[in-house]
Tab-separated table of C-alpha atoms in Angstrom:
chain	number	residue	atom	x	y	z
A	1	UNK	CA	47.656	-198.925	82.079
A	2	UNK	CA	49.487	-201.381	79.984
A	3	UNK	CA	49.462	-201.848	76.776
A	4	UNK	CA	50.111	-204.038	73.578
A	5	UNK	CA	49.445	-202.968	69.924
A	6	UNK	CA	50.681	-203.707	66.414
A	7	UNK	CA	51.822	-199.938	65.728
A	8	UNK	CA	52.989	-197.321	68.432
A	9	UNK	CA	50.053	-195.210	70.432
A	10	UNK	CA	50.938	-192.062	71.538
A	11	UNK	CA	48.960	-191.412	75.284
A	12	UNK	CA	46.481	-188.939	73.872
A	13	UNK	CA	44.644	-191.522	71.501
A	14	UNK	CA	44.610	-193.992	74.203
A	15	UNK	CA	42.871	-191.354	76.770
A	16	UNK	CA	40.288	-190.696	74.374
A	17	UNK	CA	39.791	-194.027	73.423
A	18	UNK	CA	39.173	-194.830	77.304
A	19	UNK	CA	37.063	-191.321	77.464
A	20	UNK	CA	34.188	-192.935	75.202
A	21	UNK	CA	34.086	-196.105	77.280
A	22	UNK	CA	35.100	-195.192	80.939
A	23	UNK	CA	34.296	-192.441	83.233
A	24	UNK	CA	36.939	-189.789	84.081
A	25	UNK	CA	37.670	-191.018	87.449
A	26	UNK	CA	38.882	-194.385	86.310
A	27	UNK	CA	41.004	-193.710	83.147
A	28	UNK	CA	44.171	-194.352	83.775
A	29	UNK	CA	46.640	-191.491	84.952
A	30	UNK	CA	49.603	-192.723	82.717
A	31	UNK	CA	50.372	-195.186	79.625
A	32	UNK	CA	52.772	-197.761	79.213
A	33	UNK	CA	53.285	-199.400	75.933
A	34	UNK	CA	54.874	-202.807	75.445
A	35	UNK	CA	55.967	-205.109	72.908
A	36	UNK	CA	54.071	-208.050	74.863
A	37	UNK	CA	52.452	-208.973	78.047
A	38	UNK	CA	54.967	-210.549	80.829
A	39	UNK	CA	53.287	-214.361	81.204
A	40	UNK	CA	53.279	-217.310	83.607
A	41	UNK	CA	53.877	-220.356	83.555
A	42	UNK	CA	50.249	-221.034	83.700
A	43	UNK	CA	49.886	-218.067	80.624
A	44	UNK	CA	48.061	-215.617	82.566
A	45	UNK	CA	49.706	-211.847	82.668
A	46	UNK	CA	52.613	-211.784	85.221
A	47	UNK	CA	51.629	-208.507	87.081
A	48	UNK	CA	54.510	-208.928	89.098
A	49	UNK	CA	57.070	-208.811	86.234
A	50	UNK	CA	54.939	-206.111	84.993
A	51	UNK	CA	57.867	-202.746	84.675
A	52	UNK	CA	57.218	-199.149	86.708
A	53	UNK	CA	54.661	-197.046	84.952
A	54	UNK	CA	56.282	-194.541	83.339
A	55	UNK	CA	54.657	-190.801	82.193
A	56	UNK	CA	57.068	-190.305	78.969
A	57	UNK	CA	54.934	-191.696	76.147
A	58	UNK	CA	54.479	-189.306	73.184
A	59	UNK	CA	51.074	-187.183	73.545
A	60	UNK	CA	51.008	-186.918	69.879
A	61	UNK	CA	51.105	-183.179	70.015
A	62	UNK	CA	54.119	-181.348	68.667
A	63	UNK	CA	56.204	-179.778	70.817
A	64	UNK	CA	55.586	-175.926	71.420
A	65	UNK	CA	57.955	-173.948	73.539
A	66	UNK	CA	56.348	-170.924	75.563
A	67	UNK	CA	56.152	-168.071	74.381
A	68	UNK	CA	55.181	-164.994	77.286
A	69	UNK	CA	55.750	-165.348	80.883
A	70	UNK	CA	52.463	-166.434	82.050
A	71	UNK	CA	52.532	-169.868	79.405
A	72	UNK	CA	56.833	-169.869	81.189
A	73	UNK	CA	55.036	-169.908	84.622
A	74	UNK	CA	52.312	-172.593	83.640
A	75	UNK	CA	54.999	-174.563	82.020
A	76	UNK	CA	57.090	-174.459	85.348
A	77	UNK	CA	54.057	-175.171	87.513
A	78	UNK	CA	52.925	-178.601	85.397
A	79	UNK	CA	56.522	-180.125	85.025
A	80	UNK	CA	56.448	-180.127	88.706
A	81	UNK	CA	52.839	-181.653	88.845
A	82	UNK	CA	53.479	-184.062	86.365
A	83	UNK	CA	57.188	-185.091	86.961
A	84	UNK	CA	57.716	-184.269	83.328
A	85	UNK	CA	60.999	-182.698	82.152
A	86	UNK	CA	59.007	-181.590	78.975
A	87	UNK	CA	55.809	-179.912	79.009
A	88	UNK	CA	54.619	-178.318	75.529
A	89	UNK	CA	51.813	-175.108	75.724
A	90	UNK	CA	49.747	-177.073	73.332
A	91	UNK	CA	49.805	-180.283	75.454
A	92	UNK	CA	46.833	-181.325	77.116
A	93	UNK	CA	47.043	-181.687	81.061
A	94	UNK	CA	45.039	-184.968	81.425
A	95	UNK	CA	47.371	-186.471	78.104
A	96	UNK	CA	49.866	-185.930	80.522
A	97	UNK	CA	48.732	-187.759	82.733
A	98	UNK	CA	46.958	-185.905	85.460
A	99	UNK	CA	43.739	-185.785	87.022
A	100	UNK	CA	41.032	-184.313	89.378
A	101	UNK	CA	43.905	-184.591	92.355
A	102	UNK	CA	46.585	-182.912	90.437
A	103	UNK	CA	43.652	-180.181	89.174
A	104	UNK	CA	43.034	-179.166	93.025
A	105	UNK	CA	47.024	-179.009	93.253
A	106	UNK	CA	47.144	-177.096	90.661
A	107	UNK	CA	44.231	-174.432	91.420
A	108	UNK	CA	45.393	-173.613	95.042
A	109	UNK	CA	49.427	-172.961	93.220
A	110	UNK	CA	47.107	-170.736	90.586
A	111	UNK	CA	44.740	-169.546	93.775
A	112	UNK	CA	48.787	-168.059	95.531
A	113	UNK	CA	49.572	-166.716	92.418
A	114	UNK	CA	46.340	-165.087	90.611
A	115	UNK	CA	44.918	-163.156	93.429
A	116	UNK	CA	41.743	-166.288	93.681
A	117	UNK	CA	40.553	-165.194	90.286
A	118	UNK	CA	40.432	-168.615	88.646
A	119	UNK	CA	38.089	-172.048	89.413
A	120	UNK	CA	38.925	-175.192	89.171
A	121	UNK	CA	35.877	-175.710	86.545
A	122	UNK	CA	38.301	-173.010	84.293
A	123	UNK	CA	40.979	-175.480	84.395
A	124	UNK	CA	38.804	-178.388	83.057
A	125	UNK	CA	37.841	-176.027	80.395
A	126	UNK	CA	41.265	-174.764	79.435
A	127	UNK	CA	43.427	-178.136	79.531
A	128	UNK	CA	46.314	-176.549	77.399
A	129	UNK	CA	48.917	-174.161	78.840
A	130	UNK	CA	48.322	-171.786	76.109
A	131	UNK	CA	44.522	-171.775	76.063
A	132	UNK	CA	44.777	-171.473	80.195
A	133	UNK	CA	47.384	-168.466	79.193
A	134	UNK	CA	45.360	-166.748	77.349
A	135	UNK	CA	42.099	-167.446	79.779
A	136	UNK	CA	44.347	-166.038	82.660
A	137	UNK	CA	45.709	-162.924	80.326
A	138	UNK	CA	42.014	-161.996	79.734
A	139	UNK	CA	40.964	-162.435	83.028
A	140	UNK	CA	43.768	-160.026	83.887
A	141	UNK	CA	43.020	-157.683	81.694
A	142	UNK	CA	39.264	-157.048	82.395
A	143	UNK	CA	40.261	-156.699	86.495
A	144	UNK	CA	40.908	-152.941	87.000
A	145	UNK	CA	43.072	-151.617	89.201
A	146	UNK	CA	40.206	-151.184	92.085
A	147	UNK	CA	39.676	-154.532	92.327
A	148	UNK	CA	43.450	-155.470	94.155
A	149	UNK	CA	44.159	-154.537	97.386
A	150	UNK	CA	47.585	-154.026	98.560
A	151	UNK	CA	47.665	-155.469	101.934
A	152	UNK	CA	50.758	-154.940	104.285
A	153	UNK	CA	51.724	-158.325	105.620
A	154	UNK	CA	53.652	-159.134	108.651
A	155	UNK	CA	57.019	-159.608	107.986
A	156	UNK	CA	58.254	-163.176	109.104
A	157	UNK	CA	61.487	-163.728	111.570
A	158	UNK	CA	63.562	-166.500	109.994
A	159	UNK	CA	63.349	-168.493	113.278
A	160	UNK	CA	59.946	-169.145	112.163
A	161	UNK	CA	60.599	-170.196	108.790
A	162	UNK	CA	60.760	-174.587	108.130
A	163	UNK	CA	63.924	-175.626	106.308
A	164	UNK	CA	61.357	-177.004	103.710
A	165	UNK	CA	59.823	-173.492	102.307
A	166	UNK	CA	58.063	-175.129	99.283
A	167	UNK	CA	54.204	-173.725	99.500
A	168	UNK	CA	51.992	-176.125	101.768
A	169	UNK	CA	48.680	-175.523	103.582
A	170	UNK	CA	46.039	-177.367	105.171
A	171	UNK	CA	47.873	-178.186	108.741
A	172	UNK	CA	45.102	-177.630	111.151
A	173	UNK	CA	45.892	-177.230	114.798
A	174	UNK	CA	42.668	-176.753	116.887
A	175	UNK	CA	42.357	-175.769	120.986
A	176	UNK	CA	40.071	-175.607	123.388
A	177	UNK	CA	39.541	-172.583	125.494
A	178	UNK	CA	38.649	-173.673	128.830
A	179	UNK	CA	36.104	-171.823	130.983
A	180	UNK	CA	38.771	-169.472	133.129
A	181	UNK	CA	39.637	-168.260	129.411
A	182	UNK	CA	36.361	-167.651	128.099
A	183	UNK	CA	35.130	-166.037	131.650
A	184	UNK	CA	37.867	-162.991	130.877
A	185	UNK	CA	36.498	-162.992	127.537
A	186	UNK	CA	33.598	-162.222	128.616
A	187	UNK	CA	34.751	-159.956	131.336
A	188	UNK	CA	36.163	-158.014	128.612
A	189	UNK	CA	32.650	-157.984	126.339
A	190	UNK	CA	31.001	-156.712	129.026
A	191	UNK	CA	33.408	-154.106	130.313
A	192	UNK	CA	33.289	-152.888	126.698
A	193	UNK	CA	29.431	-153.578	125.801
A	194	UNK	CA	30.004	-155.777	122.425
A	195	UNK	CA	30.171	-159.323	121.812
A	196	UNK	CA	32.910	-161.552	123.333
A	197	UNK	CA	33.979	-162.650	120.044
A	198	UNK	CA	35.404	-159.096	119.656
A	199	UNK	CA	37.868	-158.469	122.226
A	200	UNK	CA	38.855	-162.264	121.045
A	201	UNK	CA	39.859	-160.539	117.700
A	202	UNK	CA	41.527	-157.862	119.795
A	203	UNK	CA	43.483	-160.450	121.898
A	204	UNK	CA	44.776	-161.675	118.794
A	205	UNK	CA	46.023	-158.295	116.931
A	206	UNK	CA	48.482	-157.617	120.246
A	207	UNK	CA	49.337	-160.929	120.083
A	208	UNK	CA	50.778	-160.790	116.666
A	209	UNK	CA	51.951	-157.140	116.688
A	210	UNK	CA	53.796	-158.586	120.145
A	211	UNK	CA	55.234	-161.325	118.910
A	212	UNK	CA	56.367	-160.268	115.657
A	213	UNK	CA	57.088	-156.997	116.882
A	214	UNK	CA	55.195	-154.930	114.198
A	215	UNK	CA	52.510	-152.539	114.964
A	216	UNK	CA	51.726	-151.517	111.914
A	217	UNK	CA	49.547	-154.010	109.583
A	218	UNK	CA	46.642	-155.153	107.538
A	219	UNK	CA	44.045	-157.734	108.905
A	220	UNK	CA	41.736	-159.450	107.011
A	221	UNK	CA	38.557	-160.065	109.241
A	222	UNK	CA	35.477	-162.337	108.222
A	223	UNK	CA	32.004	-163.058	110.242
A	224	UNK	CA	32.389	-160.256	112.729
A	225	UNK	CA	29.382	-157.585	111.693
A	226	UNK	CA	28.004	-159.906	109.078
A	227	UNK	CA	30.787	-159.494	106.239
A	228	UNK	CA	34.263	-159.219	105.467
A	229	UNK	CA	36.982	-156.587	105.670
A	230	UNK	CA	39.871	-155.431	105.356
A	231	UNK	CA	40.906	-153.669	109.039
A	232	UNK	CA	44.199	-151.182	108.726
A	233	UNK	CA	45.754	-151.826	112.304
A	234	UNK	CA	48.461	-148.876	113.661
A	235	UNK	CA	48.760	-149.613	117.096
A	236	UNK	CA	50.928	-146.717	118.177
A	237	UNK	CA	48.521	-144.643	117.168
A	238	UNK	CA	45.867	-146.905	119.053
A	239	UNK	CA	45.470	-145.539	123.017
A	240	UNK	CA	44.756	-148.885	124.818
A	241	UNK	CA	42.548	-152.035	124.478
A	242	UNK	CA	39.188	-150.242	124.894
A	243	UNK	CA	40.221	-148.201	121.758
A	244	UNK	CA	41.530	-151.127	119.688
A	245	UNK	CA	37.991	-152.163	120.637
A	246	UNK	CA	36.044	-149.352	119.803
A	247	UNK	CA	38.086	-148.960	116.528
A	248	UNK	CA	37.156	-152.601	115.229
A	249	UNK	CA	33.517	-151.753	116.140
A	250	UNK	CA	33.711	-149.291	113.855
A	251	UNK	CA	35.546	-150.722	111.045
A	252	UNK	CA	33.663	-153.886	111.168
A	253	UNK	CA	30.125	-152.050	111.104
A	254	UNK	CA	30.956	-149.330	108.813
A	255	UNK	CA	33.644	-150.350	106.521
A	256	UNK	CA	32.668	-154.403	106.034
A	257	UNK	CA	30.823	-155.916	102.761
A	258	UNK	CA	28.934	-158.184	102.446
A	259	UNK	CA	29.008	-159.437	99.209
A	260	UNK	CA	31.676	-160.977	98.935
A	261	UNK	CA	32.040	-161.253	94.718
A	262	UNK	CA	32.395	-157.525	95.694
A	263	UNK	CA	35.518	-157.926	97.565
A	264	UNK	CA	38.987	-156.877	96.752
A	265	UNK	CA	41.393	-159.659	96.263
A	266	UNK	CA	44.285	-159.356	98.353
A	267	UNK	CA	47.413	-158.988	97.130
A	268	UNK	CA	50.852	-158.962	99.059
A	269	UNK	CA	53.133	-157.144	97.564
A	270	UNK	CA	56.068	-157.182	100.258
A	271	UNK	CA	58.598	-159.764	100.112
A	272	UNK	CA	55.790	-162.850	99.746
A	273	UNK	CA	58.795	-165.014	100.480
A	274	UNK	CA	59.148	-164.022	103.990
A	275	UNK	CA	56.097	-161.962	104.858
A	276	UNK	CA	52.514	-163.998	105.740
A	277	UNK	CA	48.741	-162.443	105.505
A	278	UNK	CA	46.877	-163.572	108.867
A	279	UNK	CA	43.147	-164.225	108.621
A	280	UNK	CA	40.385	-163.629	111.125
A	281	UNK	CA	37.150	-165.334	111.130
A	282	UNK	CA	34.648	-166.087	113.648
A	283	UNK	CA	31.311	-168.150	113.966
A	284	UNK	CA	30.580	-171.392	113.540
A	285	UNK	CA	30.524	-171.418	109.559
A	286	UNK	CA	32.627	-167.800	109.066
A	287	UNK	CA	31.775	-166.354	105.417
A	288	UNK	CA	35.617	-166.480	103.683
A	289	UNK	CA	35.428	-164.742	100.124
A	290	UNK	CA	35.773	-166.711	97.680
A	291	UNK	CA	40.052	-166.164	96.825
A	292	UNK	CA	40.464	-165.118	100.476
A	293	UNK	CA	41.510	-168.076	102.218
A	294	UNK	CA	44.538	-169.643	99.910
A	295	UNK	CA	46.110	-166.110	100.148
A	296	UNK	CA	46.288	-166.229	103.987
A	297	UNK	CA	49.036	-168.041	105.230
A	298	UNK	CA	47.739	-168.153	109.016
A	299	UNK	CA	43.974	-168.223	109.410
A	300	UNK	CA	42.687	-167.987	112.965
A	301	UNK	CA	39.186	-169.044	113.237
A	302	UNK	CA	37.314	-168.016	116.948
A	303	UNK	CA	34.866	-170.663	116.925
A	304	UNK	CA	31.502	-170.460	119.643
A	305	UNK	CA	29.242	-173.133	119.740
A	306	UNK	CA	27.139	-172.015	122.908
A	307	UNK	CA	28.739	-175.077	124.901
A	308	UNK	CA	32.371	-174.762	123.429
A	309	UNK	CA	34.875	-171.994	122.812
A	310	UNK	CA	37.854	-173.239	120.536
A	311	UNK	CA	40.943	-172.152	118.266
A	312	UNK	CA	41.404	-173.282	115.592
A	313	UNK	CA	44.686	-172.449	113.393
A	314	UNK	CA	45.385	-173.382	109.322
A	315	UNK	CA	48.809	-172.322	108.680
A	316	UNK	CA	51.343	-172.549	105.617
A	317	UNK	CA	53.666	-175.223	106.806
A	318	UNK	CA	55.706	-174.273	103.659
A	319	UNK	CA	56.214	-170.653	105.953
A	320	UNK	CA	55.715	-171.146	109.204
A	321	UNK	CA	57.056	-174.052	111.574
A	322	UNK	CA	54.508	-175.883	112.909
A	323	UNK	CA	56.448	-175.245	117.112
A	324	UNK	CA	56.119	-171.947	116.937
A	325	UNK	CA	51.903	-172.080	115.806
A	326	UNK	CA	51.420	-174.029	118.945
A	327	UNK	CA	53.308	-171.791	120.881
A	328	UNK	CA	51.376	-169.041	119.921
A	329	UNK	CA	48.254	-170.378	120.340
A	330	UNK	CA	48.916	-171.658	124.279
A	331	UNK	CA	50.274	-167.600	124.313
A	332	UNK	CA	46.506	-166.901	123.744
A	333	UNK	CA	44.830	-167.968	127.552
A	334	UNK	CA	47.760	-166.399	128.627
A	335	UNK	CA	46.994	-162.679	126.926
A	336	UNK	CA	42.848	-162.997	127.714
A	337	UNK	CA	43.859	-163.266	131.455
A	338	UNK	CA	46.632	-160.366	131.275
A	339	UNK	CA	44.210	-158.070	128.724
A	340	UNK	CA	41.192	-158.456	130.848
A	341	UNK	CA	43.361	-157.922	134.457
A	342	UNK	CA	44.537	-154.825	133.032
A	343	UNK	CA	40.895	-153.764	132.014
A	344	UNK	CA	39.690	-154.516	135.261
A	345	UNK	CA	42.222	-152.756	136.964
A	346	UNK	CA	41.971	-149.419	135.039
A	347	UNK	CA	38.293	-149.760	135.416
A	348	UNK	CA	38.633	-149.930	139.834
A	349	UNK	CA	41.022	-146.879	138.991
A	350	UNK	CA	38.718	-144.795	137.253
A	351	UNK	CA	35.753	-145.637	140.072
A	352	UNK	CA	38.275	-144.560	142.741
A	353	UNK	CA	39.120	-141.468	140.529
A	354	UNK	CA	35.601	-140.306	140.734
A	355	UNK	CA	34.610	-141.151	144.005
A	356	UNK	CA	37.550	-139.392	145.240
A	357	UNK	CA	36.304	-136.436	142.357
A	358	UNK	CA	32.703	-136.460	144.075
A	359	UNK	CA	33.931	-136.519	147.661
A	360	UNK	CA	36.342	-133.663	146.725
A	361	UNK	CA	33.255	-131.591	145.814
A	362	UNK	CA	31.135	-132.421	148.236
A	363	UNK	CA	33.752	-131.054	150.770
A	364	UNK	CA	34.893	-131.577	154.388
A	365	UNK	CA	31.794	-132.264	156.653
C-alpha cells in the first residue's frame, strides 16, 4: 500500500487502521509512505511511476534486542522471513509485514526445530518474538523427558546431498507399480501369511540399509496394524526376510499406538545436518501424528487402492538430491522381484529337504 499523510505513520497504526475496515487476507503485506501521489497528465495516480514497495517503515515499537537463545533463534528465523535486517522481540510479525503464507513458513521452520509441539493457531496468538519465546519456553518446560524419542537416523553420503542445503520439503515424486511388481508382492504375503503391504515395508528397510549401507536404524512406521510406531531395525541380528517379516508383525501389533496425541515426538539427535529420518506409511489416507511428518525428511507412502499399487515419495530437497530419490525408487521393482525369487527359492529348498527327510525314513523298498 501507498500512502500520503500530513504527519509520518509508522506501519503498525496503518495495519490496524486497515484491521477495523478490511479482512486479514487483504491488508496489505507492507507500507510505503510518500510525500505525494505520482500523477498524469490526465491527474489520475501514475501506478507506473509508483517506487518498489519497501518493508522498512517504523512499526512504532521500540527496538528490543533478544535476550535468551530461543527469542536469538526467533529473531534469526523472521529476518529471513521478512527480509528485514532488524527484527525487535517486541515487534509484531504481521507489523512487519507478513501474513498467513509467511505463518505456514514459519510453523514448518518451528515444526524442524520444536519436535511438532507448536500450531500455527499459537503463532496467531503469540505475534511477538518474546511472547512466542516465552509460549515455546513453557511448552518446553511442561514436556518431560518421556515424551522425546531419540531416534537413530540414517546417516547421509555427501553424494546425495544438493549444493543448495537450505531446509525444503514438499517435492513429491509418485510411481506406479505395475502388475509383475505387485504379483511378487503378493507372492511374498502369501509365502509369509500377512498382508502384502508388509513385505512392501520390508522391501523398503533392505533397500535403505543397502543403499546407505547401515544396518542399524530407527523407522518410523504409520497405518500398518492400525497405529503408529517407532520400529528399532538391526539387521545383522535379523536371520533373513521371513524374520524381518515376522519381526515387524510383531512390532507393529504389539508395540504400535494408536493415539497418536500419545506419541513420542521424534527427535534426531545425530548430526541433523547430514543424517535424514525416513517415514513409512501405508493405506490410502495413512494416520501421520500430528509433528511426525515435518521431522521426516523422506516419507515413503505404499499406497493400495484395490485397482492401483503406487509409490509415492516426499523428500527434503534441502537434503537429498532429487536423482538419487528417483533412482531409488525404480531400485524398488527391482528388489520385490530379487526378495520374492529368493523366497521362492528357499521355499522349493526346504520342500526338497523334507521330501528327501521322509523318503530317507521310509527306507529302500
Amino acid at each position: 500500500a501507498y500512502v500520503v499523510a500530513d504527519r509520518e505513520c509508522t506501519s503498525g497504526e496503518l495495519r490496524r487502521h486497515c484491521g477495523e475496515r478490511l479482512p486479514e487476507y487483504m491488508i496489505p503485506a507492507s507500507f510505503t509512505q510518500l510525500e505525494a501521489m505520482p500523477l498524469t497528465a490526465s491527474g489520475k495516480t501514475n501506478r507506473k511511476a509508483l517506487p518498489a514497495p519497501e518493508a522498512s517503515m517504523a512499526t512504532g515499537t521500540a527496538y528490543a534486542a533478544p535476550g535468551n537463545e530461543t527469542e536469538e533463534k526467533l529473531v534469526g528465523i523472521w529476518q529471513e522471513l521478512l527480509q528485514r535486517e532488524t527484527v525487535g522481540i517486541d515487534d509484531n510479525f504481521f507489523e512487519l509485514g507478513g501474513n498467513s503464507l509467511l505463518v505456514l513458513r514459519m510453523h514448518k521452520t518451528l515444526e524442524q526445530q520444536q519436535g511438532g509441539s507448536l500450531n500455527v493457531t499459537d503463532l496467531f496468538a503469540y505475534p511477538t518474538i518474546s511472547k512466542l519465546a516465552g509460549y515455546i519456553q513453557r511448552e518446553s518446560s511442561a514436556t518431560s523427558a518421556s515424551s522425546r524419542i531419540s531416534v537413530v537416523p540414517i546417516q547421509l553420503p555427501s553424494q546425495w546431498m544438493p549444493a543448495d542445503r537450505r531446509y525444503r520439503t514438499g517435492d513429491y515424486l509418485r510411481m506406479p507399480l505395475s502388475s509383475s511388481t505387485v504379483q511378487y508382492l503378493e507372492q511374498l504375503a502369501e509365502l509369509e501369511g500377512v498382508d502384502p503391504g508388509l513385505p512392501a515395508i520390508g522391501v523398503w528397510i533392505v533397500m535403505l540399509a543397502q543403499t546407505f549401507r547401515q544396518s542399524r536404524y530407527d523407522l518410523p512406521i504409520c497405518g500398518f496394524g492400525g497405529g503408529a510406531s517407532v520400529v528399532k531395525l538391526d539387521l545383522n541380528e535379523i536371520g533373513g526376510f521371513s524374520e524381518l517379516i515376522a519381526y515387524l508383525r510383531s512390532a507393529l501389533l504389539h508395540e504400535h499406538t494408536s493415539n497418536s496425541n500419545s506419541l513420542p515426538v521424534l527427535a534426531n539427535e545425530q548430526n541433523p545436518d547430514s543424517s535424514i529420518i525416513p517415514l513409512l506409511c501405508g493405506g490410502t489416507a495413512p494416520p501421520v501424528p500430528e509433528g511426525w511428518r515435518p521431522l521426516a525428511d523422506l516419507t515413503i507412502v505404499v499406497q493400495s487402492t484395490g485397482f492401483e499399487w503406487a509409490i509415492q515419495v516426499e523428500y527434503n530437497a534441502g537434503k537429498i538430491r532429487k536423482d538419487k530419490i528417483k533412482d531409488l525408487m525404480k531400485d524398488f521393482p527391482i528388489w520385490c522381484r530379487r526378495m520374492a525369487n529368493e523366497r521362492q527359492s528357499k521355499e522349493q529348498s526346504a520342500v526338497s529337504q523334507d521330501v528327501d527327510a521322509e523318503q530317507e525314513r521310509k527306507g529302500p523298498r
